[in-house]
Tab-separated table of C-alpha atoms in Angstrom:
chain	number	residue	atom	x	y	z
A	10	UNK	CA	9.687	-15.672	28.495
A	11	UNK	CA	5.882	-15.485	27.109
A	12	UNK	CA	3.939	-18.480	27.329
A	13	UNK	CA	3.404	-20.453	23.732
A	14	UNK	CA	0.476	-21.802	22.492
A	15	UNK	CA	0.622	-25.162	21.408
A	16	UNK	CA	0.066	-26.658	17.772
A	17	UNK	CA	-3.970	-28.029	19.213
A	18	UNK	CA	-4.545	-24.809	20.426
A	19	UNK	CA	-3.242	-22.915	17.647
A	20	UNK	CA	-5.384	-25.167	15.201
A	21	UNK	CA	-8.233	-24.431	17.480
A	22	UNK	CA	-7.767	-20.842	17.313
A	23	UNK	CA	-7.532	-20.969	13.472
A	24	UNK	CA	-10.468	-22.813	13.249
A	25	UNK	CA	-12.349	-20.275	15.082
A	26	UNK	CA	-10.733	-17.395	13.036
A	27	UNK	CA	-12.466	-18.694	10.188
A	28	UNK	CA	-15.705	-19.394	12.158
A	29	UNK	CA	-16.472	-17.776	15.600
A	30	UNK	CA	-19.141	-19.546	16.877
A	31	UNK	CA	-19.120	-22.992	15.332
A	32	UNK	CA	-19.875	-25.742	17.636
A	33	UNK	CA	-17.380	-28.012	19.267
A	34	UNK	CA	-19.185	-30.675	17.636
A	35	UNK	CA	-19.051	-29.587	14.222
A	36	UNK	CA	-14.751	-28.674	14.606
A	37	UNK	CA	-14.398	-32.000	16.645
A	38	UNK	CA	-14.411	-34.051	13.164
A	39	UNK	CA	-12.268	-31.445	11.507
A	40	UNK	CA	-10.067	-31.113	14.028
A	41	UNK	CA	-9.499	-34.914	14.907
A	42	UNK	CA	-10.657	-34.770	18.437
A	43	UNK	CA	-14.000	-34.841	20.719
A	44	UNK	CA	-16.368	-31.797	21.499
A	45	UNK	CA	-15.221	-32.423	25.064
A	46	UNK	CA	-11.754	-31.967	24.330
A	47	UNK	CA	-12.274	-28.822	22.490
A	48	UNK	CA	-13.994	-27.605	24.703
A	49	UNK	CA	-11.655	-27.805	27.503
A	50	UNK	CA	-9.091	-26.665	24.954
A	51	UNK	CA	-10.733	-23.395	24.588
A	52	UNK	CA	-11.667	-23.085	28.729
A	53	UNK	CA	-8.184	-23.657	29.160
A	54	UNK	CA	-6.640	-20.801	26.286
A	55	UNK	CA	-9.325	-18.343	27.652
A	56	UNK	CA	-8.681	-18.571	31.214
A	57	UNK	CA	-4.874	-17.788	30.169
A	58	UNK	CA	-5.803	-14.733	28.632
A	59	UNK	CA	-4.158	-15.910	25.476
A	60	UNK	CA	-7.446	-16.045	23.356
A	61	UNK	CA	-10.730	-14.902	23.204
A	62	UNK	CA	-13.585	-13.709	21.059
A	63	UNK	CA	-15.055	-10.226	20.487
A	64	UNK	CA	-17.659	-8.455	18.273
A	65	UNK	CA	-17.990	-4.948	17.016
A	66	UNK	CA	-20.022	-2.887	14.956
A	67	UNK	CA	-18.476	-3.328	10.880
A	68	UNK	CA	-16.141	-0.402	10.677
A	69	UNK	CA	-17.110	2.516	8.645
A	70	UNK	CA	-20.647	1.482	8.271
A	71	UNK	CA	-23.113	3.861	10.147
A	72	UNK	CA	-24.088	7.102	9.053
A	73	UNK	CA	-21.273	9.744	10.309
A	74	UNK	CA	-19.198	6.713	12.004
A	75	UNK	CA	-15.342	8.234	12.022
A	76	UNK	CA	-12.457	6.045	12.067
A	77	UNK	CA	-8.741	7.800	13.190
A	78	UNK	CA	-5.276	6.918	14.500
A	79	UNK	CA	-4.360	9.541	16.858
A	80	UNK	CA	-0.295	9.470	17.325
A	81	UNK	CA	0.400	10.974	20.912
A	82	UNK	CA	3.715	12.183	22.515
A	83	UNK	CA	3.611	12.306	26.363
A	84	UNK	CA	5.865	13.116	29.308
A	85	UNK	CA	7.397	9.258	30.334
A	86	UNK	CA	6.503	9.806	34.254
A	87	UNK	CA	2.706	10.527	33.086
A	88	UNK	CA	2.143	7.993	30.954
A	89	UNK	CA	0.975	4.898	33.092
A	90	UNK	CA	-1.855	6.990	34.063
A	91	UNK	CA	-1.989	8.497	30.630
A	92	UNK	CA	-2.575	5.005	29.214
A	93	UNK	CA	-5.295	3.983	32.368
A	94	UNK	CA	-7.834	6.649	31.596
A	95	UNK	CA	-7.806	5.640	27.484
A	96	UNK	CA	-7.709	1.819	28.251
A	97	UNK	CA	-11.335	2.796	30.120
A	98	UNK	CA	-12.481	5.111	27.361
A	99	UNK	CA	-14.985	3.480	24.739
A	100	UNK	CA	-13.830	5.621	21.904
A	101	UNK	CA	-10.602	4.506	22.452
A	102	UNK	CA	-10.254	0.819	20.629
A	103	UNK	CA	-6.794	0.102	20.409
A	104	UNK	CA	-3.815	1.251	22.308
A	105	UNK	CA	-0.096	0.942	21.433
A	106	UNK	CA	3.331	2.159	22.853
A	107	UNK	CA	5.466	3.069	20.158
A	108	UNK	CA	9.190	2.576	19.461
A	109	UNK	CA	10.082	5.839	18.138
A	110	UNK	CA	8.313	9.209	16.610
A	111	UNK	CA	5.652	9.058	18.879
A	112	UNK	CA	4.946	7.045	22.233
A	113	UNK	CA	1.139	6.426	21.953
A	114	UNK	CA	-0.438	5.326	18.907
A	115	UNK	CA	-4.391	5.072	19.305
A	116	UNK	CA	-7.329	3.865	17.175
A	117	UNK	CA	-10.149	5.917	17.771
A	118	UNK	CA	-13.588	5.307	16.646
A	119	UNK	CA	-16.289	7.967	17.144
A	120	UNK	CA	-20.060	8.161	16.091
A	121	UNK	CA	-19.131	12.025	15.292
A	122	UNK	CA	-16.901	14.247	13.342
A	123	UNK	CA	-18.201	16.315	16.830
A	124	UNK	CA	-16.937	13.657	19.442
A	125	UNK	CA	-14.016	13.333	17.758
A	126	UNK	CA	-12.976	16.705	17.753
A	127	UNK	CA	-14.089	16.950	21.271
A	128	UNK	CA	-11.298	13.838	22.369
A	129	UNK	CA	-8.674	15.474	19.937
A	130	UNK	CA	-8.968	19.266	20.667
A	131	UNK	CA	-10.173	19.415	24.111
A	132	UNK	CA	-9.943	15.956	26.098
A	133	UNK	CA	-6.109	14.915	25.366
A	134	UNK	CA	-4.997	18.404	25.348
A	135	UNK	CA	-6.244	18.480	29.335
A	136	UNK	CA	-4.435	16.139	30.347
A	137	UNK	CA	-0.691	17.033	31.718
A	138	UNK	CA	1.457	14.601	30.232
A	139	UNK	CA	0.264	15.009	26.634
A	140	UNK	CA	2.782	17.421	24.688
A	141	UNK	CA	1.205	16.871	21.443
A	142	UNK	CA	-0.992	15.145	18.786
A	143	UNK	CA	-1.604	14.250	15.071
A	144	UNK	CA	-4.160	12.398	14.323
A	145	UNK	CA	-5.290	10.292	10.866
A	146	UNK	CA	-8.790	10.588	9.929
A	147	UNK	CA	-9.530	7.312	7.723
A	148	UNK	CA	-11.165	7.785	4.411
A	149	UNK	CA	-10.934	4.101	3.219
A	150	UNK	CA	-10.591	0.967	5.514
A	151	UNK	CA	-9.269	-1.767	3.521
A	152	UNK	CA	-8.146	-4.659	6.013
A	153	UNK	CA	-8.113	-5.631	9.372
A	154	UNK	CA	-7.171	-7.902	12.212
A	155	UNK	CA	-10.731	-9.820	11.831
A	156	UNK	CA	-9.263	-10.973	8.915
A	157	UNK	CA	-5.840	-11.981	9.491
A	158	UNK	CA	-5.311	-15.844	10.102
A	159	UNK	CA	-2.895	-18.092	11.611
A	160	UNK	CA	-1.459	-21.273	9.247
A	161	UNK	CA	-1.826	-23.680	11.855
A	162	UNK	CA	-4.588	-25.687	9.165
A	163	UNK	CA	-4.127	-27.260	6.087
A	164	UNK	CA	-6.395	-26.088	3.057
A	165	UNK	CA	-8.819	-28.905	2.844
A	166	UNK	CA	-9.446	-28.251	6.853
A	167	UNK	CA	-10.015	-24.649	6.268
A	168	UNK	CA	-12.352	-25.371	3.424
A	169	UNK	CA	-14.468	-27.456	5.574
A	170	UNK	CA	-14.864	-25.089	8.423
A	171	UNK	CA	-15.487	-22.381	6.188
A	172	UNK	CA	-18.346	-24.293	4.319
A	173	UNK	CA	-19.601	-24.962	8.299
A	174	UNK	CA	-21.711	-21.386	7.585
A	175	UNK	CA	-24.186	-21.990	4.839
A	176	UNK	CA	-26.987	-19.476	5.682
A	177	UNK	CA	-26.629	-16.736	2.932
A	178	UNK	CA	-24.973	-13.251	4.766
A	179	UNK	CA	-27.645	-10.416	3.837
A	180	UNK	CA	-27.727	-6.695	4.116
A	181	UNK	CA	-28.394	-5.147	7.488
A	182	UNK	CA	-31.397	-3.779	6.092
A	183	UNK	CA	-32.928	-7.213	6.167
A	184	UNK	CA	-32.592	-7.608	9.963
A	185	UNK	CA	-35.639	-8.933	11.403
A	186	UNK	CA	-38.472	-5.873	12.629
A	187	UNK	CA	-37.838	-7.253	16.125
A	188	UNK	CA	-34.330	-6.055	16.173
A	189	UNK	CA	-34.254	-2.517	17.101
A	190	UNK	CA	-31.031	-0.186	17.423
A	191	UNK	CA	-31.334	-1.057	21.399
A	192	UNK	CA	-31.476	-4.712	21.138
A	193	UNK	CA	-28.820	-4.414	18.631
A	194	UNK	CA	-26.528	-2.737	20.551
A	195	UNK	CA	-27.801	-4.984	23.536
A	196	UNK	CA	-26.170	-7.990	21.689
A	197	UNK	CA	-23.203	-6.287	20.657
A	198	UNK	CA	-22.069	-4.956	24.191
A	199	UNK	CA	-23.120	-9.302	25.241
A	200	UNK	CA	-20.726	-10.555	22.067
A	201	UNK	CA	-17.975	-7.817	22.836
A	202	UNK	CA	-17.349	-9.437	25.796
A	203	UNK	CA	-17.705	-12.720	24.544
A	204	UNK	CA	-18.177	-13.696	20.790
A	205	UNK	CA	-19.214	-17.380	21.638
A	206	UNK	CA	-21.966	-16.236	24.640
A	207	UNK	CA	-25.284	-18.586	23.804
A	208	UNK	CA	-29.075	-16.943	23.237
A	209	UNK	CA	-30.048	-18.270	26.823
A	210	UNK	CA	-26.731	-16.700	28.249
A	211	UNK	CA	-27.309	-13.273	26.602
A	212	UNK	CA	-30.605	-13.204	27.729
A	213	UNK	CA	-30.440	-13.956	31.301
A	214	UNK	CA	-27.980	-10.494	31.056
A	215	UNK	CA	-30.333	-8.338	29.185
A	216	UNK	CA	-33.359	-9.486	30.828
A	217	UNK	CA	-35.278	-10.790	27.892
A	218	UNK	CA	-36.873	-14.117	26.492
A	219	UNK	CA	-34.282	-16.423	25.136
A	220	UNK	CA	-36.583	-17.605	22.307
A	221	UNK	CA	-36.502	-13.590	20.936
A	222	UNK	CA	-33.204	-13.143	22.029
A	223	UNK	CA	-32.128	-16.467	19.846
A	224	UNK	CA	-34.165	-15.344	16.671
A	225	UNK	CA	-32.724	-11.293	17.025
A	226	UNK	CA	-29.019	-12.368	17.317
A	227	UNK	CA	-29.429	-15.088	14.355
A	228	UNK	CA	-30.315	-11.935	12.426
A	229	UNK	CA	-27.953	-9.746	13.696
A	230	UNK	CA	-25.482	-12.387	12.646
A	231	UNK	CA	-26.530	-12.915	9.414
A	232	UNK	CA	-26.355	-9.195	9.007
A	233	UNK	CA	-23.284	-7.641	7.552
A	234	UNK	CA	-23.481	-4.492	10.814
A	235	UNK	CA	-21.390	-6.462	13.752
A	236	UNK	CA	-17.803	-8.290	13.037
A	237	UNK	CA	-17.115	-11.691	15.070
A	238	UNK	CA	-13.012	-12.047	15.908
A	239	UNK	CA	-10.756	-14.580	17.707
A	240	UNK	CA	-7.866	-12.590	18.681
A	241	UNK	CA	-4.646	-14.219	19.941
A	242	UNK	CA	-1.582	-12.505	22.319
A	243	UNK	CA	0.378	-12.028	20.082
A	244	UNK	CA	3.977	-13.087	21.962
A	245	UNK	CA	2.289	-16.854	22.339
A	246	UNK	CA	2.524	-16.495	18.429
A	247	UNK	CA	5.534	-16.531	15.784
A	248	UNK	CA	5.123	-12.983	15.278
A	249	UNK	CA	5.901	-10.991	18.137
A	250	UNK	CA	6.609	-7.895	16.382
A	251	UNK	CA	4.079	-5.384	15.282
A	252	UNK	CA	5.500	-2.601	12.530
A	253	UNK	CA	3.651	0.013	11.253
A	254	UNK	CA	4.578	1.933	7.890
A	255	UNK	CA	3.278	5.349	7.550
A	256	UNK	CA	3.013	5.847	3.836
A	257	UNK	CA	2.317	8.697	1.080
A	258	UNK	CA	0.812	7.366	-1.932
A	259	UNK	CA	-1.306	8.863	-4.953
A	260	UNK	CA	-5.110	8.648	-5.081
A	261	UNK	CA	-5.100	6.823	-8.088
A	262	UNK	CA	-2.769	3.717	-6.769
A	263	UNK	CA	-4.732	3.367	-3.765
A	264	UNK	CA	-6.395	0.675	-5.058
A	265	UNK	CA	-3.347	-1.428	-6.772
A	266	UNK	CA	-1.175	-1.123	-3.611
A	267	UNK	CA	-4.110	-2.275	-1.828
A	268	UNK	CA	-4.085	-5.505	-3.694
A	269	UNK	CA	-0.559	-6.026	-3.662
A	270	UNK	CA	-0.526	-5.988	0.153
A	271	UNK	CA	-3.700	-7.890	1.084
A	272	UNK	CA	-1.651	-10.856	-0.594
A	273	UNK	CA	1.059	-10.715	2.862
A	274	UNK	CA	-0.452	-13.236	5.198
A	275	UNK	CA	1.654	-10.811	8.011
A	276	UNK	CA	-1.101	-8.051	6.968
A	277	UNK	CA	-3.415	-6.554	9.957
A	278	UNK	CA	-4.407	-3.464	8.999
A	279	UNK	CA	-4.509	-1.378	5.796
A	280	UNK	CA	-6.144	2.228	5.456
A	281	UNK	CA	-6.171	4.996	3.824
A	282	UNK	CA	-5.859	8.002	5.793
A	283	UNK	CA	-6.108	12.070	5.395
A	284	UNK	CA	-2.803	14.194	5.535
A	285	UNK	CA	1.011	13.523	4.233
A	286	UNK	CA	0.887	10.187	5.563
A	287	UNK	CA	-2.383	9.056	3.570
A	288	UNK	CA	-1.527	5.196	3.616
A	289	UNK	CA	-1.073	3.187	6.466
A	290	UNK	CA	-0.010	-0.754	6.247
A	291	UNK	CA	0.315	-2.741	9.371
A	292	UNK	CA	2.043	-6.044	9.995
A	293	UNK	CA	2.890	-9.027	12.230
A	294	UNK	CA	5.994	-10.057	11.653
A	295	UNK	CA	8.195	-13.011	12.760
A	296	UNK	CA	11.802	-10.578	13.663
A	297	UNK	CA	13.193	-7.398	12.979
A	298	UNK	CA	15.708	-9.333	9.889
A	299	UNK	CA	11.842	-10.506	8.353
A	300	UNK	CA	10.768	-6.996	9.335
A	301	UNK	CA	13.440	-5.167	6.351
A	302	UNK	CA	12.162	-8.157	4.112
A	303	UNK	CA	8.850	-7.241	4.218
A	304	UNK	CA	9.565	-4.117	3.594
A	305	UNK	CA	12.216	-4.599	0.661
A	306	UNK	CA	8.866	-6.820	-0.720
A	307	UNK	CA	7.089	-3.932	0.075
A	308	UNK	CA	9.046	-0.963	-1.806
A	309	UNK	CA	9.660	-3.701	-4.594
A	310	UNK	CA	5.891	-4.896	-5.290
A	311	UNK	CA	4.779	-1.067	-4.950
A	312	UNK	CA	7.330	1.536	-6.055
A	313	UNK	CA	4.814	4.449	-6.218
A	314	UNK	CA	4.820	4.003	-2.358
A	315	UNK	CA	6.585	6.404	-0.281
A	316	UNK	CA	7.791	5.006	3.178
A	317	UNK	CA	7.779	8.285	5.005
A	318	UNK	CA	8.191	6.620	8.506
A	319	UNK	CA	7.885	3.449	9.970
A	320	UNK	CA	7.353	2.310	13.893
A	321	UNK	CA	7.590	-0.826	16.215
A	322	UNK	CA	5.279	-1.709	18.734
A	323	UNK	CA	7.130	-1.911	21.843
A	324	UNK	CA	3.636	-3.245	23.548
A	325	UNK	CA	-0.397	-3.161	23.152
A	326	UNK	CA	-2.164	-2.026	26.260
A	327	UNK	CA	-5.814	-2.192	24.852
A	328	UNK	CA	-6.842	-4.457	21.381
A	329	UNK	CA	-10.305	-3.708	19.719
A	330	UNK	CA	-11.893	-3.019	23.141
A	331	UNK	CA	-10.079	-5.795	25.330
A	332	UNK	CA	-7.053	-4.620	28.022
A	333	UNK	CA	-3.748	-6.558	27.378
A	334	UNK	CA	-1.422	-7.915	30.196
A	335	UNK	CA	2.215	-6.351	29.989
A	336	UNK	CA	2.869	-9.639	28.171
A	337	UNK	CA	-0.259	-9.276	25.552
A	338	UNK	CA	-2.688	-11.618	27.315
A	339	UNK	CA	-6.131	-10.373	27.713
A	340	UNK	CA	-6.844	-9.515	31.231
A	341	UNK	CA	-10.786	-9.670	30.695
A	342	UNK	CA	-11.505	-6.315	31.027
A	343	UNK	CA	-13.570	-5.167	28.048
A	344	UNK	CA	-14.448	-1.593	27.257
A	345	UNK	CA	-16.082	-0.564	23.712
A	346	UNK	CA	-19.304	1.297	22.453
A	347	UNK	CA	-21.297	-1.976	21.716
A	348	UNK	CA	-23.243	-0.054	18.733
């Protein structure tokens, strides 16, 4: 049985859902306990694998930046070492075993149209256990994880970590002249592997001055280019169960089903996507009975949706970069493009 998180950790984690990188003093009030204490909260949840924080480049924002979900069917006996060489490949995001359809489902994110084509066409192909692929080019991405939350705070505690950030977010064209693409993706690789790492910490890795590396990352942060997340294992949770609904929808009702979903507080991803299946809607979900009433809500709120196939996760190897345990911890080994 997985380990559970308890209600102070799972307020601690919420808190830092909603902000990454506040200070232990400024939650301790909030929270109704001392910096020390969260502190050792979070040492504690880390070291367990059952939280941690990440960064990556906002998705869909640079010029030519492709987004896809590659489906993958694969000989059984190959698959372990299938699953070893994509857990290690930057491209390569997310990784899930799939209940039924397909065995693999990957999220892919390329700099390319070219390096895309190049995993799809002549990479996977190589490789002996893979009997076939389909991949899902997104065109739109409407939600994801970064913005799903637990409800382990009450509404005047949310409101009061949220208000924590009150410098203004601005474009990324306003990041300071100091920060150049290298730095940038300097401090992204840093954050990737840990979303709370301090200006002097960062620095002593890239070998610069803390005072510029403090001013660059306060500007990278206040950018809108790199996306902070405190990710949980999801069996320490109440919602153990991943399902995916591949969806045909028209154009025109992309938008309206969009809002009708982004009200589900079970919602972690939400795209739309090139070929039959050109909606894709994602969930956490508490059992396989709350699974059919999701999706009853689901064909009721939005009856110009098409279910044409749905899928459960039968386990994530690899989450936004991080490897996952065989019981969804993080193991700490961190792969992504940083930029």
């Amino acid at each position: 049985m997985s380990e559970m998180l308890t209600e102070s950790e799972l307020s601690l984690i919420h808190a830092l859902q909603i902000r990454p990188r506040a200070t232990w003093a400024e939650l301790a009030p909030i929270l109704r306990a001392t910096s020390a204490t969260l502190a050792r909260r979070w040492e504690s949840v880390t070291e367990r694998g059952l939280a941690w924080i990440t960064a990556y480049p906002a998705p869909m924002t640079g010029a030519g930046a492709f987004t896809a979900m590659i489906e993958v069917t694969c000989d059984l006996a190959g698959t372990k070492t299938l699953v070893e060489a994509l857990t290690r490949d930057p491209r390569v995001s997310s990784i899930e075993h799939a209940a039924r359809g397909r065995d693999l489902i990957l999220t892919v994110q390329t700099g390319s149209l070219h390096e895309l084509s190049d995993l799809v066409l002549e990479e996977l192909p190589r490789h002996p256990s893979v009997n076939a692929t389909r991949t899902h080019t997104c065109t739109a991405l409407h939600a994801e994880g970064s913005r799903w939350r637990l409800d382990s705070l009450d509404t005047a505690q949310s409101a009061a970590i949220a208000a924590l950030e009150n410098t203004p977010l601005q474009s990324g064209s306003s990041r300071p002249e100091s920060l150049t693409d290298e730095v940038a993706r300097a401090l992204v690789r840093e954050l990737t592997r840990n979303g709370r790492a301090s200006a002097r910490e960062i620095a002593a890795v890239i070998d610069r001055p803390a005072s510029s590396v403090r001013r660059q990352l306060a500007g990278l942060l206040r950018s809108r280019t790199v996306v902070l997340r405190c990710d949980v294992a999801q069996n320490a949770t109440r919602w153990p169960i991943t399902v995916t609904w591949w969806c045909r929808l028209p154009v025109r009702a992309h938008r309206d089903v969009v809002e009708v979903v982004n009200t589900r507080p079970e919602l972690r991803l939400c795209m739309s996507m090139t070929g039959p299946a050109n909606f894709l809607v994602s969930m956490w979900v508490s059992s396989l009975p709350d699974l059919l009433r999701v999706q009853e809500w689901l064909e009721t709120r939005a009856p110009s949706l098409e279910i044409i196939d749905s899928s459960v996760t039968l386990r994530s190897r690899k989450r936004m970069g991080w490897e996952l345990d065989t019981h969804g911890r993080a193991t700490g080994y961190v792969t992504a493009h940083g930029g």
